[in-house]
Short mmCIF file of C-alpha atoms (C1' of nucleotides) in Angstrom, two decimals:
data_model
loop_
_atom_site.label_atom_id
_atom_site.label_comp_id
_atom_site.label_asym_id
_atom_site.label_seq_id
_atom_site.Cartn_x
_atom_site.Cartn_y
_atom_site.Cartn_z
CA MET A 79 11.04 -4.42 0.55
CA SER A 80 9.09 -7.17 2.25
CA LEU A 81 8.18 -9.62 -0.46
CA PRO A 82 11.43 -11.63 -0.42
CA HIS A 83 11.21 -11.82 3.36
CA ALA A 84 7.59 -12.87 3.28
CA LEU A 85 8.64 -15.58 0.84
CA LEU A 86 11.55 -16.66 3.04
CA THR A 87 9.21 -16.97 6.01
CA SER A 88 6.70 -18.93 4.00
CA LEU A 89 9.38 -21.26 2.67
CA LEU A 90 10.73 -21.79 6.18
CA GLU A 91 7.27 -22.83 7.28
CA LYS A 92 7.27 -25.28 4.40
CA SER A 93 9.43 -25.70 1.29
CA CYS A 94 7.38 -25.54 -1.87
CA SER A 95 7.13 -24.29 -5.46
CA GLY A 96 6.47 -20.79 -6.72
CA TYR A 97 3.00 -21.85 -7.68
CA ASP A 98 2.29 -23.09 -4.17
CA LEU A 99 3.58 -19.81 -2.75
CA ALA A 100 1.26 -17.87 -5.02
CA ARG A 101 -1.67 -19.89 -3.71
CA ARG A 102 -0.59 -19.43 -0.12
CA PHE A 103 -0.44 -15.70 -0.73
CA ASP A 104 -4.08 -15.87 -1.70
CA LYS A 105 -4.78 -17.29 1.72
CA SER A 106 -3.08 -16.79 5.07
CA ILE A 107 -0.16 -14.56 4.14
CA GLY A 108 -2.21 -12.65 1.61
CA PHE A 109 -4.21 -10.98 4.34
CA PHE A 110 -1.29 -8.68 5.08
CA TRP A 111 0.81 -9.01 1.94
CA GLN A 112 -0.31 -9.69 -1.60
CA ALA A 113 1.74 -10.73 -4.60
CA SER A 114 1.02 -11.94 -8.11
CA HIS A 115 2.62 -15.11 -9.46
CA GLN A 116 4.77 -13.08 -11.84
CA GLN A 117 6.23 -11.14 -8.98
CA ILE A 118 6.82 -14.27 -6.97
CA TYR A 119 8.67 -16.06 -9.77
CA ARG A 120 10.86 -13.04 -10.39
CA GLU A 121 11.63 -12.67 -6.70
CA LEU A 122 12.43 -16.37 -6.30
CA ALA A 123 14.93 -16.11 -9.17
CA ARG A 124 16.59 -13.13 -7.48
CA MET A 125 16.68 -14.86 -4.13
CA GLU A 126 18.25 -17.95 -5.65
CA ALA A 127 20.86 -15.76 -7.37
CA ALA A 128 21.56 -14.13 -4.00
CA GLY A 129 22.15 -17.54 -2.45
CA TRP A 130 19.27 -17.26 0.02
CA ILE A 131 17.37 -20.23 -1.36
CA PHE A 132 17.94 -23.20 -3.66
CA SER A 133 15.61 -25.27 -5.78
CA VAL A 134 15.36 -28.86 -6.90
CA ALA A 135 13.23 -30.26 -9.68
CA ASP A 136 10.15 -32.04 -8.41
CA SER A 137 10.50 -35.81 -7.90
CA ASN A 138 7.70 -36.18 -10.41
CA SER A 139 10.15 -35.09 -13.10
CA ARG A 140 7.65 -34.83 -15.94
CA THR A 141 6.54 -31.37 -14.78
CA LYS A 142 8.52 -28.12 -14.64
CA LYS A 143 7.81 -27.84 -10.94
CA ARG A 144 10.72 -26.67 -8.78
CA ILE A 145 10.72 -26.96 -4.99
CA TYR A 146 12.44 -24.09 -3.20
CA SER A 147 14.09 -24.32 0.22
CA VAL A 148 15.82 -21.74 2.39
CA LEU A 149 19.61 -21.80 2.83
CA PRO A 150 21.37 -20.66 6.04
CA SER A 151 22.23 -17.31 4.45
CA GLY A 152 18.52 -16.85 3.78
CA VAL A 153 17.79 -17.31 7.48
CA ASP A 154 20.56 -14.81 8.28
CA GLU A 155 19.07 -12.31 5.88
CA LEU A 156 15.63 -12.75 7.39
CA LYS A 157 16.99 -12.19 10.90
CA ARG A 158 18.87 -9.12 9.75
CA TRP A 159 15.77 -7.70 8.11
CA VAL A 160 13.44 -8.39 11.04
CA ASP A 161 15.68 -6.28 13.24
CA LEU A 162 15.54 -3.29 10.92
CA PRO A 163 13.50 -0.36 12.24
CA THR A 164 9.83 -0.53 11.26
CA GLU A 165 9.19 2.18 8.73
CA PRO A 166 5.93 4.14 9.08
CA ILE A 167 2.88 2.17 8.02
CA MET A 168 1.55 2.96 4.60
CA GLN A 169 -2.13 3.76 4.68
CA ARG A 170 -3.58 3.90 1.20
CA ASP A 171 -7.25 3.41 0.72
CA GLU A 172 -8.85 4.67 -2.46
CA PHE A 173 -12.26 4.58 -0.89
CA PHE A 174 -11.39 7.49 1.39
CA VAL A 175 -10.18 9.47 -1.62
CA ARG A 176 -13.55 8.84 -3.25
CA LEU A 177 -15.42 9.73 -0.13
CA ARG A 178 -13.55 12.99 0.21
CA ALA A 179 -14.34 13.79 -3.42
CA ASP A 180 -18.00 13.10 -2.65
CA ALA A 181 -17.77 15.46 0.30
CA ALA A 182 -16.31 18.16 -1.95
CA ILE A 183 -18.56 17.91 -5.02
CA GLY A 184 -21.20 15.33 -4.08
CA PRO A 185 -23.55 13.73 -3.45
CA LEU A 186 -22.29 11.22 -6.01
CA GLY A 187 -24.20 8.15 -4.82
CA MET A 188 -21.54 6.47 -2.71
CA ALA A 189 -24.04 4.30 -0.82
CA GLU A 190 -24.03 1.62 -3.51
CA GLN A 191 -20.25 1.32 -3.56
CA LEU A 192 -20.19 1.33 0.20
CA GLN A 193 -22.50 -1.65 0.31
CA LYS A 194 -20.30 -3.58 -2.11
CA ARG A 195 -17.35 -2.76 0.09
CA MET A 196 -19.22 -4.00 3.13
CA GLN A 197 -19.89 -7.28 1.38
CA ILE A 198 -16.16 -7.72 0.74
CA HIS A 199 -15.40 -7.05 4.39
CA GLN A 200 -18.15 -9.45 5.38
CA LEU A 201 -16.64 -12.20 3.22
CA LYS A 202 -13.13 -11.62 4.49
CA LEU A 203 -14.32 -11.64 8.06
CA ALA A 204 -16.18 -14.90 7.52
CA SER A 205 -13.09 -16.55 6.03
CA TYR A 206 -10.92 -15.35 8.92
CA LEU A 207 -13.41 -16.64 11.47
CA LEU A 208 -13.35 -19.99 9.71
CA ILE A 209 -9.56 -20.13 9.94
CA GLU A 210 -9.78 -19.12 13.60
CA GLN A 211 -12.22 -21.94 14.30
CA ARG A 212 -10.19 -24.49 12.37
CA ASP A 213 -6.66 -23.61 13.47
CA PHE A 214 -6.83 -21.93 16.85
CA LEU A 215 -10.04 -22.47 18.78
CA SER A 216 -10.25 -26.23 18.39
CA HIS A 217 -6.80 -26.85 19.90
CA ALA A 218 -6.36 -26.99 23.64
CA LYS A 219 -2.77 -25.82 23.76
CA LEU A 220 -1.14 -23.61 21.17
CA THR A 221 2.58 -23.51 20.45
CA ARG A 222 4.47 -20.22 20.54
CA GLN A 223 4.30 -20.06 16.75
CA GLN A 224 0.58 -20.70 16.75
CA GLN A 225 -0.09 -18.10 19.42
CA ILE A 226 1.72 -15.43 17.41
CA GLN A 227 0.02 -16.47 14.18
CA TYR A 228 -3.28 -16.28 16.02
CA MET A 229 -2.49 -12.70 17.04
CA ILE A 230 -1.89 -11.85 13.37
CA LEU A 231 -5.20 -13.40 12.43
CA LYS A 232 -6.90 -11.52 15.24
CA ALA A 233 -5.55 -8.26 13.83
CA GLY A 234 -7.29 -9.14 10.58
CA ILE A 235 -10.53 -10.06 12.33
CA LEU A 236 -10.56 -6.87 14.37
CA TYR A 237 -9.80 -4.80 11.30
CA GLU A 238 -12.66 -6.26 9.28
CA GLN A 239 -15.11 -5.98 12.17
CA GLN A 240 -14.20 -2.37 12.70
CA GLN A 241 -14.44 -1.56 9.00
CA LEU A 242 -17.92 -3.08 8.96
CA GLN A 243 -19.03 -1.12 11.99
CA TRP A 244 -17.67 2.13 10.61
CA SER A 245 -19.20 1.44 7.19
CA GLN A 246 -22.56 0.86 8.82
CA HIS A 247 -22.36 4.25 10.50
CA LEU A 248 -21.32 5.89 7.26
CA LEU A 249 -24.18 4.22 5.41
CA GLU A 250 -26.67 5.56 7.92
CA LEU A 251 -25.17 9.03 7.59
CA LEU A 252 -25.32 8.93 3.79
CA VAL A 253 -28.94 7.75 3.79
CA GLN A 254 -29.82 10.54 6.18
CA LEU A 255 -27.87 13.21 4.25
CA ASP A 256 -28.88 12.20 0.73
CA PRO A 257 -32.32 10.56 0.72
CA HIS A 258 -32.51 9.18 -2.80
CA MET B 266 -4.60 5.35 -9.70
CA SER B 267 -5.80 7.68 -6.97
CA LEU B 268 -3.17 10.36 -6.66
CA PRO B 269 -4.44 12.63 -9.45
CA HIS B 270 -7.95 12.32 -8.03
CA ALA B 271 -6.78 13.05 -4.53
CA LEU B 272 -5.06 16.13 -5.94
CA LEU B 273 -8.18 17.17 -7.84
CA THR B 274 -10.25 16.91 -4.67
CA SER B 275 -7.72 18.85 -2.70
CA LEU B 276 -7.55 21.57 -5.34
CA LEU B 277 -11.34 21.77 -5.43
CA GLU B 278 -11.33 22.35 -1.70
CA LYS B 279 -8.84 25.15 -2.28
CA SER B 280 -6.65 26.13 -5.24
CA CYS B 281 -2.99 26.17 -4.33
CA SER B 282 0.59 25.38 -5.37
CA GLY B 283 2.30 22.01 -5.61
CA TYR B 284 4.25 22.83 -2.52
CA ASP B 285 1.07 23.56 -0.58
CA LEU B 286 -0.41 20.28 -1.76
CA ALA B 287 2.66 18.42 -0.55
CA ARG B 288 2.22 19.99 2.88
CA ARG B 289 -1.48 19.18 2.93
CA PHE B 290 -0.62 15.59 2.12
CA ASP B 291 1.47 15.55 5.27
CA LYS B 292 -1.66 16.45 7.18
CA SER B 293 -5.32 15.71 6.58
CA ILE B 294 -5.21 13.90 3.26
CA GLY B 295 -2.00 12.13 4.14
CA PHE B 296 -3.76 9.97 6.66
CA PHE B 297 -5.21 7.87 3.86
CA TRP B 298 -2.96 8.78 0.94
CA GLN B 299 0.67 9.79 0.97
CA ALA B 300 2.74 11.39 -1.78
CA SER B 301 6.17 12.95 -2.06
CA HIS B 302 6.65 16.39 -3.58
CA GLN B 303 8.36 14.88 -6.62
CA GLN B 304 5.38 12.73 -7.34
CA ILE B 305 2.99 15.64 -6.86
CA TYR B 306 4.87 17.92 -9.25
CA ARG B 307 5.00 15.21 -11.89
CA GLU B 308 1.32 14.45 -11.50
CA LEU B 309 0.35 18.13 -11.65
CA ALA B 310 2.24 18.47 -14.94
CA ARG B 311 0.37 15.46 -16.34
CA MET B 312 -2.96 16.77 -15.16
CA GLU B 313 -2.33 20.16 -16.71
CA ALA B 314 -1.37 18.45 -19.97
CA ALA B 315 -4.62 16.48 -19.79
CA GLY B 316 -6.58 19.72 -19.42
CA TRP B 317 -7.94 18.87 -15.98
CA ILE B 318 -6.27 21.81 -14.25
CA PHE B 319 -4.57 25.08 -15.12
CA SER B 320 -1.98 27.15 -13.34
CA VAL B 321 -1.16 30.82 -12.99
CA ALA B 322 2.04 32.36 -11.67
CA ASP B 323 1.70 33.68 -8.15
CA SER B 324 0.84 37.36 -7.82
CA ASN B 325 4.06 37.72 -5.85
CA SER B 326 5.93 37.24 -9.12
CA ARG B 327 9.41 37.08 -7.66
CA THR B 328 8.97 33.40 -6.77
CA LYS B 329 8.47 30.41 -9.04
CA LYS B 330 5.20 29.62 -7.28
CA ARG B 331 2.33 28.46 -9.48
CA ILE B 332 -1.28 28.28 -8.27
CA TYR B 333 -3.27 25.38 -9.69
CA SER B 334 -7.04 25.33 -10.13
CA VAL B 335 -9.44 22.68 -11.41
CA LEU B 336 -11.10 23.02 -14.83
CA PRO B 337 -14.58 21.66 -15.62
CA SER B 338 -13.07 18.62 -17.37
CA GLY B 339 -11.20 17.90 -14.14
CA VAL B 340 -14.48 17.83 -12.24
CA ASP B 341 -15.92 15.52 -14.90
CA GLU B 342 -12.93 13.21 -14.58
CA LEU B 343 -13.27 13.14 -10.81
CA LYS B 344 -16.98 12.29 -11.05
CA ARG B 345 -16.23 9.55 -13.58
CA TRP B 346 -13.55 8.06 -11.36
CA VAL B 347 -15.60 8.17 -8.16
CA ASP B 348 -18.23 6.02 -9.85
CA LEU B 349 -15.73 3.33 -10.83
CA PRO B 350 -16.05 0.07 -8.88
CA THR B 351 -13.96 0.03 -5.71
CA GLU B 352 -11.10 -2.36 -6.21
CA PRO B 353 -10.21 -4.65 -3.31
CA ILE B 354 -8.39 -2.88 -0.50
CA MET B 355 -4.66 -3.30 -0.42
CA GLN B 356 -3.44 -4.47 2.93
CA ARG B 357 0.32 -4.32 3.20
CA ASP B 358 1.92 -4.09 6.58
CA GLU B 359 5.57 -5.06 6.92
CA PHE B 360 5.20 -5.49 10.65
CA PHE B 361 3.04 -8.56 10.17
CA VAL B 362 5.65 -10.03 7.84
CA ARG B 363 8.25 -9.51 10.58
CA LEU B 364 5.98 -10.94 13.20
CA ARG B 365 5.34 -14.03 11.14
CA ALA B 366 9.09 -14.44 10.64
CA ASP B 367 9.51 -14.19 14.40
CA ALA B 368 6.87 -16.87 14.82
CA ALA B 369 8.75 -19.13 12.41
CA ILE B 370 12.35 -18.68 13.58
CA GLY B 371 12.13 -16.48 16.68
CA PRO B 372 12.14 -15.19 19.30
CA LEU B 373 13.89 -12.28 17.62
CA GLY B 374 13.11 -9.58 20.17
CA MET B 375 10.12 -7.96 18.57
CA ALA B 376 8.94 -6.27 21.76
CA GLU B 377 11.23 -3.29 21.26
CA GLN B 378 10.02 -2.65 17.73
CA LEU B 379 6.46 -3.13 18.85
CA GLN B 380 6.84 -0.40 21.43
CA LYS B 381 8.23 2.00 18.84
CA ARG B 382 5.27 1.18 16.66
CA MET B 383 2.91 1.86 19.52
CA GLN B 384 4.49 5.26 20.02
CA ILE B 385 3.84 6.11 16.38
CA HIS B 386 0.22 5.05 16.72
CA GLN B 387 -0.04 7.06 19.92
CA LEU B 388 1.26 10.19 18.18
CA LYS B 389 -1.02 9.77 15.19
CA LEU B 390 -4.01 9.23 17.43
CA ALA B 391 -3.18 12.35 19.44
CA SER B 392 -2.93 14.44 16.27
CA TYR B 393 -6.25 13.09 14.99
CA LEU B 394 -7.96 13.82 18.29
CA LEU B 395 -6.63 17.35 18.11
CA ILE B 396 -8.09 17.80 14.64
CA GLU B 397 -11.37 16.33 15.87
CA GLN B 398 -11.49 18.79 18.72
CA ARG B 399 -10.56 21.76 16.53
CA ASP B 400 -12.67 21.06 13.45
CA PHE B 401 -15.64 18.96 14.44
CA LEU B 402 -16.47 18.95 18.14
CA SER B 403 -16.36 22.71 18.70
CA HIS B 404 -18.96 23.44 16.00
CA ALA B 405 -22.64 23.17 16.78
CA LYS B 406 -23.83 22.32 13.30
CA LEU B 407 -21.71 20.58 10.67
CA THR B 408 -22.27 20.91 6.93
CA ARG B 409 -22.66 17.82 4.77
CA GLN B 410 -19.04 18.13 3.72
CA GLN B 411 -17.87 18.44 7.31
CA GLN B 412 -19.94 15.47 8.44
CA ILE B 413 -18.38 13.24 5.77
CA GLN B 414 -14.90 14.52 6.48
CA TYR B 415 -15.53 13.79 10.14
CA MET B 416 -16.42 10.21 9.25
CA ILE B 417 -13.08 9.88 7.44
CA LEU B 418 -11.25 11.24 10.46
CA LYS B 419 -13.19 8.87 12.70
CA ALA B 420 -11.99 5.96 10.58
CA GLY B 421 -8.46 7.08 11.30
CA ILE B 422 -9.11 7.47 15.00
CA LEU B 423 -10.74 4.07 15.28
CA TYR B 424 -7.89 2.48 13.34
CA GLU B 425 -5.20 3.93 15.58
CA GLN B 426 -7.11 3.05 18.75
CA GLN B 427 -7.57 -0.50 17.62
CA GLN B 428 -3.95 -0.86 16.58
CA LEU B 429 -2.91 0.33 20.02
CA GLN B 430 -5.22 -2.09 21.76
CA TRP B 431 -4.07 -5.00 19.66
CA SER B 432 -0.42 -4.03 20.10
CA GLN B 433 -0.90 -3.97 23.86
CA HIS B 434 -2.26 -7.51 23.76
CA LEU B 435 0.62 -8.62 21.55
CA LEU B 436 3.14 -7.01 23.88
CA GLU B 437 1.70 -8.87 26.84
CA LEU B 438 1.84 -12.12 24.90
CA LEU B 439 5.46 -11.55 23.86
CA VAL B 440 6.54 -10.71 27.40
CA GLN B 441 4.83 -13.85 28.63
CA LEU B 442 6.25 -16.07 25.88
CA ASP B 443 9.80 -14.71 25.82
CA PRO B 444 10.80 -13.41 29.27
CA HIS B 445 14.04 -11.60 28.50
"C1'" DC C 111 26.52 34.52 7.18
"C1'" DC C 112 24.46 30.26 8.39
"C1'" DA C 113 20.67 27.52 8.77
"C1'" DC C 114 16.21 26.73 7.63
"C1'" DC C 115 12.03 27.05 5.00
"C1'" DC C 116 9.84 28.10 0.44
"C1'" DA C 117 9.37 26.31 -4.15
"C1'" DT C 118 10.31 23.66 -8.14
"C1'" DG C 119 12.13 20.32 -10.55
"C1'" DT C 120 15.32 16.11 -13.07
"C1'" DA C 121 17.19 11.39 -13.19
"C1'" DA C 122 17.58 6.86 -12.00
"C1'" DC C 123 15.77 3.17 -9.79
"C1'" DT C 124 12.54 -0.37 -7.64
"C1'" DA C 125 8.32 -2.55 -6.80
"C1'" DG C 126 4.09 -3.85 -8.46
"C1'" DT C 127 0.61 -4.51 -12.35
"C1'" DT C 128 -1.16 -6.08 -16.79
"C1'" DA C 129 -0.99 -8.54 -20.82
"C1'" DC C 130 0.66 -12.30 -23.22
"C1'" DA C 131 2.56 -17.01 -23.85
"C1'" DT C 132 3.27 -21.99 -23.33
"C1'" DG C 133 2.72 -26.72 -22.28
"C1'" DA C 134 1.42 -30.53 -19.18
"C1'" DT C 135 -2.06 -32.83 -16.30
"C1'" DT C 136 -6.48 -33.67 -14.38
"C1'" DT C 137 -11.54 -33.78 -14.46
"C1'" DC C 138 -16.03 -33.92 -16.52
"C1'" DG D 290 -11.97 -33.98 -26.32
"C1'" DA D 291 -12.96 -29.66 -23.89
"C1'" DA D 292 -12.33 -27.11 -19.89
"C1'" DA D 293 -10.10 -26.28 -15.76
"C1'" DT D 294 -6.09 -26.34 -13.09
"C1'" DC D 295 -1.07 -26.95 -12.56
"C1'" DA D 296 3.18 -24.66 -13.44
"C1'" DT D 297 6.38 -21.42 -15.26
"C1'" DG D 298 7.73 -17.63 -17.36
"C1'" DT D 299 8.68 -12.87 -20.61
"C1'" DA D 300 7.75 -8.04 -21.82
"C1'" DA D 301 6.06 -3.69 -21.24
"C1'" DC D 302 4.26 -0.47 -18.36
"C1'" DT D 303 2.99 2.47 -14.19
"C1'" DA D 304 3.41 4.15 -9.66
"C1'" DG D 305 6.25 5.28 -6.05
"C1'" DT D 306 10.97 6.08 -3.94
"C1'" DT D 307 15.58 8.03 -3.48
"C1'" DA D 308 19.11 10.97 -4.61
"C1'" DC D 309 20.49 15.13 -6.48
"C1'" DA D 310 20.05 20.06 -7.92
"C1'" DT D 311 18.90 24.94 -7.73
"C1'" DG D 312 17.72 29.42 -6.22
"C1'" DG D 313 15.15 32.90 -3.40
"C1'" DG D 314 13.53 34.48 1.16
"C1'" DT D 315 13.51 34.63 6.37
"C1'" DG D 316 15.24 34.51 11.23
"C1'" DG D 317 18.70 34.43 14.55
#
DNA sequence: CCACCCATGTAACTAGTTACATGATTTC
DNA sequence: GAAATCATGTAACTAGTTACATGGGTGG
């Protein structure tokens, strides 16, 4: 289970509320791990019960906002977990299931869906390149943390670029195979 | 939910038992969708109840083996599902969570884990290349179905190659940052 | 006869999703 | 004052995992 550890890492980078975490998961962290706000709130409650984190009401006491911070035992837990053997990577992409169905009983007009998918990849790529420009290319010297975070971002960039390239090839094949 | 549709596709390619499906999921289909035998048996029962498939006892009647085949309504369901809009791709890789934790509180000695991960990618790539050689490169002319299946395999090959390349870069960075 | 593979399942659990709910604050 | 955003949650469900169980057939 990675979510609590993703949350611990995020909180170590900066203490914040569940709501803030949910928004962060829509951005940087969300590129390799997604989570809904419901899941995050539930997990934060568990982690607080486990003594990994604690929360204080926001200084602006009129809201229900609670700021969470990591306790030493949370850091210990994170270190313990990082050292655990990496379990095989889960590859689950519905699009390939669809494509294989099309191969079996098609043509089912996958080109349209493929183009929508390419647009999504295009958008993701653009947003990653923006982050790259803003956070990593404009600085002369990067800290250790920044260099590693840059490598993570690069993995995302490479993935999206490759998906786009592959999709382009597939599109050409589909057009050639099934002229509409 | 893709599992029932992955099973439908697989059964359309060739009628077989739940056990056979489980083994097939360890091979070709398993590269983009995994499932345990428990899950497959449960799903097959549901699909039979829904009237998408039917089963007959194996001719060799001494075993409990049941051969499943797709019914017309199963084909309809598959066609309906393929046309559904592709939902955003789920990217969930625990390794990136670990790496980000290492960036925040490390160094935690990720190089070792990274090398294990690279071995897994290496093995997967080798097995894909073997399939490529056996099923796609030795044939002069590929059918439509084969050409699309080849594209799916190529996606897997490209993914593993890229992961390896990226991992190599990361390894070099880690060695440089954290000389042990 | 022991280990391994074939073949099918049940039960209990965990993680993740979807739908619903509430109230305060900010912005137009 | 309406709409959007901030902020937190509960409840019910679904998909996927883990552990356990059973019995027949095959190879050494």
